[in-house]
Tab-separated table of C-alpha atoms in Angstrom:
chain	number	residue	atom	x	y	z
T	1236	UNK	CA	-0.039	0.082	0.056
T	1237	UNK	CA	1.390	3.247	-0.795
T	1238	UNK	CA	0.874	5.929	1.798
T	1239	UNK	CA	1.481	9.824	1.791
T	1240	UNK	CA	4.723	11.007	2.933
T	1241	UNK	CA	3.468	13.232	5.836
T	1242	UNK	CA	6.403	12.526	7.944
T	1243	UNK	CA	9.122	13.314	5.797
T	1244	UNK	CA	12.410	14.966	7.875
T	1245	UNK	CA	9.929	13.966	11.021
T	1246	UNK	CA	11.963	11.901	14.002
T	1247	UNK	CA	9.111	9.707	16.110
T	1248	UNK	CA	9.817	8.019	19.338
T	1249	UNK	CA	7.467	4.844	20.296
T	1250	UNK	CA	7.498	3.259	24.140
T	1251	UNK	CA	6.461	-0.301	23.492
T	1252	UNK	CA	7.095	-0.766	19.826
T	1253	UNK	CA	8.688	-3.970	19.343
T	1254	UNK	CA	5.142	-5.746	18.638
T	1255	UNK	CA	1.344	-5.158	18.158
T	1256	UNK	CA	0.213	-1.556	18.510
T	1257	UNK	CA	3.570	-0.098	18.688
T	1258	UNK	CA	5.267	-2.218	15.897
T	1259	UNK	CA	2.014	-1.351	13.640
T	1260	UNK	CA	2.451	2.148	14.125
T	1261	UNK	CA	6.334	2.456	13.643
T	1262	UNK	CA	5.781	0.357	10.211
T	1263	UNK	CA	3.004	3.286	9.269
T	1264	UNK	CA	5.192	6.035	10.574
T	1265	UNK	CA	8.284	4.515	8.711
T	1266	UNK	CA	6.344	4.387	5.524
T	1267	UNK	CA	4.750	7.607	5.875
T	1268	UNK	CA	8.834	8.937	5.580
T	1269	UNK	CA	9.909	9.351	9.513
T	1270	UNK	CA	12.615	7.866	11.219
T	1271	UNK	CA	11.386	5.768	14.179
T	1272	UNK	CA	13.028	4.795	17.247
T	1273	UNK	CA	11.596	1.494	18.561
T	1274	UNK	CA	12.008	2.198	22.543
T	1275	UNK	CA	11.150	-1.239	24.230
T	1276	UNK	CA	11.472	-3.486	27.652
T	1277	UNK	CA	12.330	-5.902	25.115
T	1278	UNK	CA	15.537	-5.044	23.696
T	1279	UNK	CA	16.109	-7.808	21.919
T	1280	UNK	CA	12.481	-8.195	19.898
T	1281	UNK	CA	13.073	-4.056	19.606
T	1282	UNK	CA	16.042	-4.771	17.419
T	1283	UNK	CA	14.741	-7.610	15.437
T	1284	UNK	CA	11.848	-5.726	14.491
T	1285	UNK	CA	13.585	-2.097	13.849
T	1286	UNK	CA	15.692	-4.475	11.411
T	1287	UNK	CA	12.847	-5.229	9.298
T	1288	UNK	CA	11.796	-1.466	8.852
T	1289	UNK	CA	13.645	0.792	6.708
T	1290	UNK	CA	15.131	3.794	8.496
T	1291	UNK	CA	14.192	2.453	11.971
T	1292	UNK	CA	16.714	2.031	15.077
T	1293	UNK	CA	16.000	0.250	18.345
T	1294	UNK	CA	16.470	1.172	21.844
T	1295	UNK	CA	16.178	-1.104	25.261
T	1296	UNK	CA	13.749	1.474	27.625
T	1297	UNK	CA	11.621	0.483	30.728
T	1298	UNK	CA	9.740	3.515	30.873
T	1299	UNK	CA	9.543	2.817	34.677
T	1300	UNK	CA	12.942	4.087	34.574
T	1301	UNK	CA	13.507	7.971	34.412
T	1302	UNK	CA	16.754	7.230	33.027
T	1303	UNK	CA	15.889	4.821	30.794
T	1304	UNK	CA	13.637	7.439	29.661
T	1305	UNK	CA	15.653	10.135	29.011
T	1306	UNK	CA	18.510	8.084	27.596
T	1307	UNK	CA	15.973	7.264	24.660
T	1308	UNK	CA	15.025	10.727	24.091
T	1309	UNK	CA	18.125	11.887	24.113
T	1310	UNK	CA	19.464	8.844	21.505
T	1311	UNK	CA	16.369	9.901	19.370
T	1312	UNK	CA	17.520	13.337	19.229
T	1313	UNK	CA	21.292	12.229	18.395
T	1314	UNK	CA	20.178	9.661	15.654
T	1315	UNK	CA	17.594	11.850	13.610
T	1316	UNK	CA	18.624	15.458	14.688
T	1317	UNK	CA	15.095	16.157	15.910
T	1318	UNK	CA	12.006	14.786	17.554
T	1319	UNK	CA	8.763	15.570	16.239
T	1320	UNK	CA	6.548	12.880	17.376
T	1321	UNK	CA	6.056	11.048	20.567
T	1322	UNK	CA	3.864	7.921	21.070
T	1323	UNK	CA	3.374	6.664	24.494
T	1324	UNK	CA	2.197	2.822	23.921
T	1325	UNK	CA	3.925	0.823	26.710
T	1326	UNK	CA	1.764	-0.546	29.066
T	1327	UNK	CA	1.349	-3.025	31.741
T	1328	UNK	CA	-1.941	-4.976	32.587
T	1329	UNK	CA	-2.201	-7.081	35.111
T	1330	UNK	CA	-5.145	-9.462	35.979
T	1331	UNK	CA	-7.420	-8.642	38.468
T	1332	UNK	CA	-7.581	-11.218	41.598
T	1333	UNK	CA	-11.209	-13.293	41.569
T	1334	UNK	CA	-11.756	-11.199	45.148
T	1335	UNK	CA	-10.703	-7.522	45.531
T	1336	UNK	CA	-9.566	-7.711	48.503
T	1337	UNK	CA	-6.465	-10.028	47.855
T	1338	UNK	CA	-5.222	-7.886	45.593
T	1339	UNK	CA	-2.026	-6.851	45.927
T	1340	UNK	CA	-0.604	-3.659	45.840
T	1341	UNK	CA	2.483	-4.171	44.094
T	1342	UNK	CA	0.490	-5.341	40.828
T	1343	UNK	CA	-1.645	-1.878	41.045
T	1344	UNK	CA	1.654	0.462	41.422
T	1345	UNK	CA	2.905	-1.437	38.473
T	1346	UNK	CA	0.109	-1.070	35.863
T	1347	UNK	CA	0.033	2.628	37.284
T	1348	UNK	CA	3.437	3.449	36.550
T	1349	UNK	CA	3.986	1.485	33.091
T	1350	UNK	CA	0.209	3.143	31.611
T	1351	UNK	CA	0.049	6.540	33.164
T	1352	UNK	CA	3.573	7.702	35.021
T	1353	UNK	CA	5.560	6.302	32.295
T	1354	UNK	CA	3.561	8.540	29.803
T	1355	UNK	CA	4.251	11.460	32.121
T	1356	UNK	CA	8.033	11.065	31.961
T	1357	UNK	CA	8.248	9.985	28.379
T	1358	UNK	CA	6.587	13.704	27.845
T	1359	UNK	CA	8.345	15.255	30.171
T	1360	UNK	CA	11.654	14.462	28.794
T	1361	UNK	CA	10.274	14.695	25.257
T	1362	UNK	CA	8.815	18.090	25.389
T	1363	UNK	CA	11.732	20.532	25.019
T	1364	UNK	CA	12.818	18.970	21.860
T	1365	UNK	CA	9.225	18.474	20.643
T	1366	UNK	CA	8.422	22.311	20.978
T	1367	UNK	CA	12.014	23.218	19.237
T	1368	UNK	CA	10.438	21.197	16.168
T	1369	UNK	CA	8.004	23.671	15.822
T	1370	UNK	CA	5.474	20.349	14.622
T	1371	UNK	CA	5.663	18.548	17.810
T	1372	UNK	CA	2.626	16.172	18.830
T	1373	UNK	CA	2.398	13.292	21.169
T	1374	UNK	CA	-0.178	10.641	21.055
T	1375	UNK	CA	-1.055	8.480	23.714
T	1376	UNK	CA	-2.584	4.624	23.536
T	1377	UNK	CA	-5.217	4.449	26.033
T	1378	UNK	CA	-8.138	1.980	26.078
T	1379	UNK	CA	-12.101	1.755	26.320
T	1380	UNK	CA	-11.177	0.268	29.580
T	1381	UNK	CA	-10.947	3.909	30.614
T	1382	UNK	CA	-14.550	4.990	29.542
T	1383	UNK	CA	-16.722	1.504	30.538
T	1384	UNK	CA	-16.162	-1.458	32.867
T	1385	UNK	CA	-14.082	-4.200	31.213
T	1386	UNK	CA	-12.456	-5.477	34.454
T	1387	UNK	CA	-8.991	-4.620	35.526
T	1388	UNK	CA	-9.223	-2.415	38.048
T	1389	UNK	CA	-5.472	-0.888	37.869
T	1390	UNK	CA	-5.159	-0.801	34.103
T	1391	UNK	CA	-8.343	0.660	33.667
T	1392	UNK	CA	-7.763	3.374	36.101
T	1393	UNK	CA	-4.576	4.023	34.680
T	1394	UNK	CA	-6.207	4.794	31.047
T	1395	UNK	CA	-8.223	6.907	32.456
T	1396	UNK	CA	-6.153	8.889	34.315
T	1397	UNK	CA	-4.025	9.104	31.333
T	1398	UNK	CA	-6.781	10.448	29.341
T	1399	UNK	CA	-7.092	13.057	32.145
T	1400	UNK	CA	-2.947	13.540	31.667
T	1401	UNK	CA	-3.952	14.163	27.807
T	1402	UNK	CA	-5.935	16.898	28.376
T	1403	UNK	CA	-3.964	18.574	31.203
T	1404	UNK	CA	-0.762	18.046	28.864
T	1405	UNK	CA	-2.566	19.628	26.027
T	1406	UNK	CA	-3.595	22.858	27.591
T	1407	UNK	CA	0.011	23.294	29.287
T	1408	UNK	CA	1.602	22.551	26.082
T	1409	UNK	CA	-0.321	24.377	23.228
T	1410	UNK	CA	1.457	27.570	23.998
T	1411	UNK	CA	4.535	25.744	22.790
T	1412	UNK	CA	3.268	24.127	19.983
T	1413	UNK	CA	2.911	20.839	20.998
T	1414	UNK	CA	-0.209	18.814	20.299
T	1415	UNK	CA	-0.851	16.312	23.002
T	1416	UNK	CA	-4.092	13.335	21.745
T	1417	UNK	CA	-5.057	10.165	22.841
T	1418	UNK	CA	-6.635	7.312	20.835
T	1419	UNK	CA	-8.791	4.571	23.162
T	1420	UNK	CA	-8.735	1.653	20.815
T	1421	UNK	CA	-11.271	-1.663	21.692
T	1422	UNK	CA	-10.100	-5.397	21.097
T	1423	UNK	CA	-7.275	-5.180	19.007
T	1424	UNK	CA	-5.948	-8.709	17.863
T	1425	UNK	CA	-2.138	-8.734	18.993
T	1426	UNK	CA	-0.043	-11.939	20.338
T	1427	UNK	CA	-1.899	-11.452	23.807
T	1428	UNK	CA	-5.071	-13.308	22.255
T	1429	UNK	CA	-2.395	-16.262	21.018
T	1430	UNK	CA	-4.126	-19.371	21.414
T	1431	UNK	CA	-7.421	-17.866	21.983
T	1432	UNK	CA	-8.701	-16.952	18.791
T	1433	UNK	CA	-12.235	-18.605	19.380
T	1434	UNK	CA	-12.429	-15.664	22.080
T	1435	UNK	CA	-11.739	-13.217	19.125
T	1436	UNK	CA	-14.413	-14.484	17.243
T	1437	UNK	CA	-16.483	-14.363	19.752
T	1438	UNK	CA	-15.979	-11.026	20.683
T	1439	UNK	CA	-16.583	-10.051	17.115
T	1440	UNK	CA	-20.167	-10.243	17.290
T	1441	UNK	CA	-20.551	-7.935	19.945
T	1442	UNK	CA	-18.916	-5.007	17.632
T	1443	UNK	CA	-21.194	-3.062	15.392
T	1444	UNK	CA	-18.658	-3.373	12.629
T	1445	UNK	CA	-18.557	-7.238	13.033
T	1446	UNK	CA	-14.965	-7.611	13.511
T	1447	UNK	CA	-12.446	-6.957	16.351
T	1448	UNK	CA	-9.601	-4.479	15.652
T	1449	UNK	CA	-6.199	-4.794	13.952
T	1450	UNK	CA	-3.408	-3.364	15.054
T	1451	UNK	CA	-3.144	-1.430	11.693
T	1452	UNK	CA	-6.413	0.401	12.716
T	1453	UNK	CA	-4.725	2.315	15.760
T	1454	UNK	CA	-1.812	2.897	13.434
T	1455	UNK	CA	-3.802	4.704	11.146
T	1456	UNK	CA	-5.502	6.615	13.899
T	1457	UNK	CA	-2.012	7.790	15.674
T	1458	UNK	CA	-0.596	8.721	11.888
T	1459	UNK	CA	-3.498	11.144	11.802
T	1460	UNK	CA	-3.095	12.694	15.358
T	1461	UNK	CA	0.539	12.964	14.548
T	1462	UNK	CA	0.631	14.431	11.126
T	1463	UNK	CA	-0.459	18.076	10.344
T	1464	UNK	CA	-3.616	17.160	9.187
T	1465	UNK	CA	-4.711	17.268	12.548
T	1466	UNK	CA	-3.108	20.319	13.129
T	1467	UNK	CA	-6.450	21.660	15.293
T	1468	UNK	CA	-6.651	18.649	17.278
T	1469	UNK	CA	-5.226	18.428	20.606
T	1470	UNK	CA	-6.762	17.335	23.842
T	1471	UNK	CA	-9.395	14.896	22.095
T	1472	UNK	CA	-10.014	11.480	23.299
T	1473	UNK	CA	-10.436	9.604	19.696
T	1474	UNK	CA	-12.312	6.079	20.430
T	1475	UNK	CA	-11.326	3.201	17.795
T	1476	UNK	CA	-13.302	0.863	18.804
T	1477	UNK	CA	-15.991	-0.211	16.303
T	1478	UNK	CA	-18.542	1.108	17.601
T	1479	UNK	CA	-18.365	-0.859	20.693
T	1480	UNK	CA	-19.220	2.114	23.432
T	1481	UNK	CA	-21.545	3.673	20.871
T	1482	UNK	CA	-23.915	0.667	20.391
T	1483	UNK	CA	-24.968	-1.678	23.112
T	1484	UNK	CA	-24.894	-4.547	20.830
T	1485	UNK	CA	-25.817	-7.318	23.226
T	1486	UNK	CA	-29.195	-5.404	24.656
T	1487	UNK	CA	-29.979	-4.785	21.011
T	1488	UNK	CA	-29.764	-8.703	20.074
T	1489	UNK	CA	-31.866	-9.360	23.426
T	1490	UNK	CA	-34.875	-6.810	22.038
T	1491	UNK	CA	-34.544	-8.348	18.899
T	1492	UNK	CA	-35.404	-11.823	20.371
T	1493	UNK	CA	-38.101	-10.718	22.604
């Protein structure tokens, strides 16, 4: 597929970029001319992914580590001469215990640290360079869990907090020319669903558009929000969820069966 070259001469940093949504976003932005730094806690997989994307580079980075984040940002600027786009995609999603009172503190803190505080760390380190570029954009990858209950208490709370952070950062950074937006995906076919294809098939029936999402669906939205096509868009949360939150499919089916 041929794409527009909206990111020619742009430097891009994507956290959690080794697989899934992050990898698809790296491929999409690179296809549009960007030079992309894939930052991931799995440094080996990040390197393998970067090797398969023209113009991409990789670095091991744990967004829970401020020094690692600052090192990744500095490396992107050194290699590309600019940093124009930050995509905060790294996440942690811990399973809930059957009883809330058995949920340990460490899993709660980890999900918030990676999903929410990690995005803040990356933004804090990147902002001076994003502002200097004159076309800086931050795209945060959230979740429909931020808006409706789908389980995973800590992850959901973190993604809701990320939506709030998106708005406050947008307000704070707009005078410096940096736009900040969020994408809330629904169910996406990633390696987290490996071996559970039957579950994905069942889930597809509750989506008004009749399927679960693909990483490329989110990558396309990220490319829009990061580009100058969205030059007058900041502080927004864009649902890319196949209509999940707009339509109560189960209710409609139940009424239809009545």
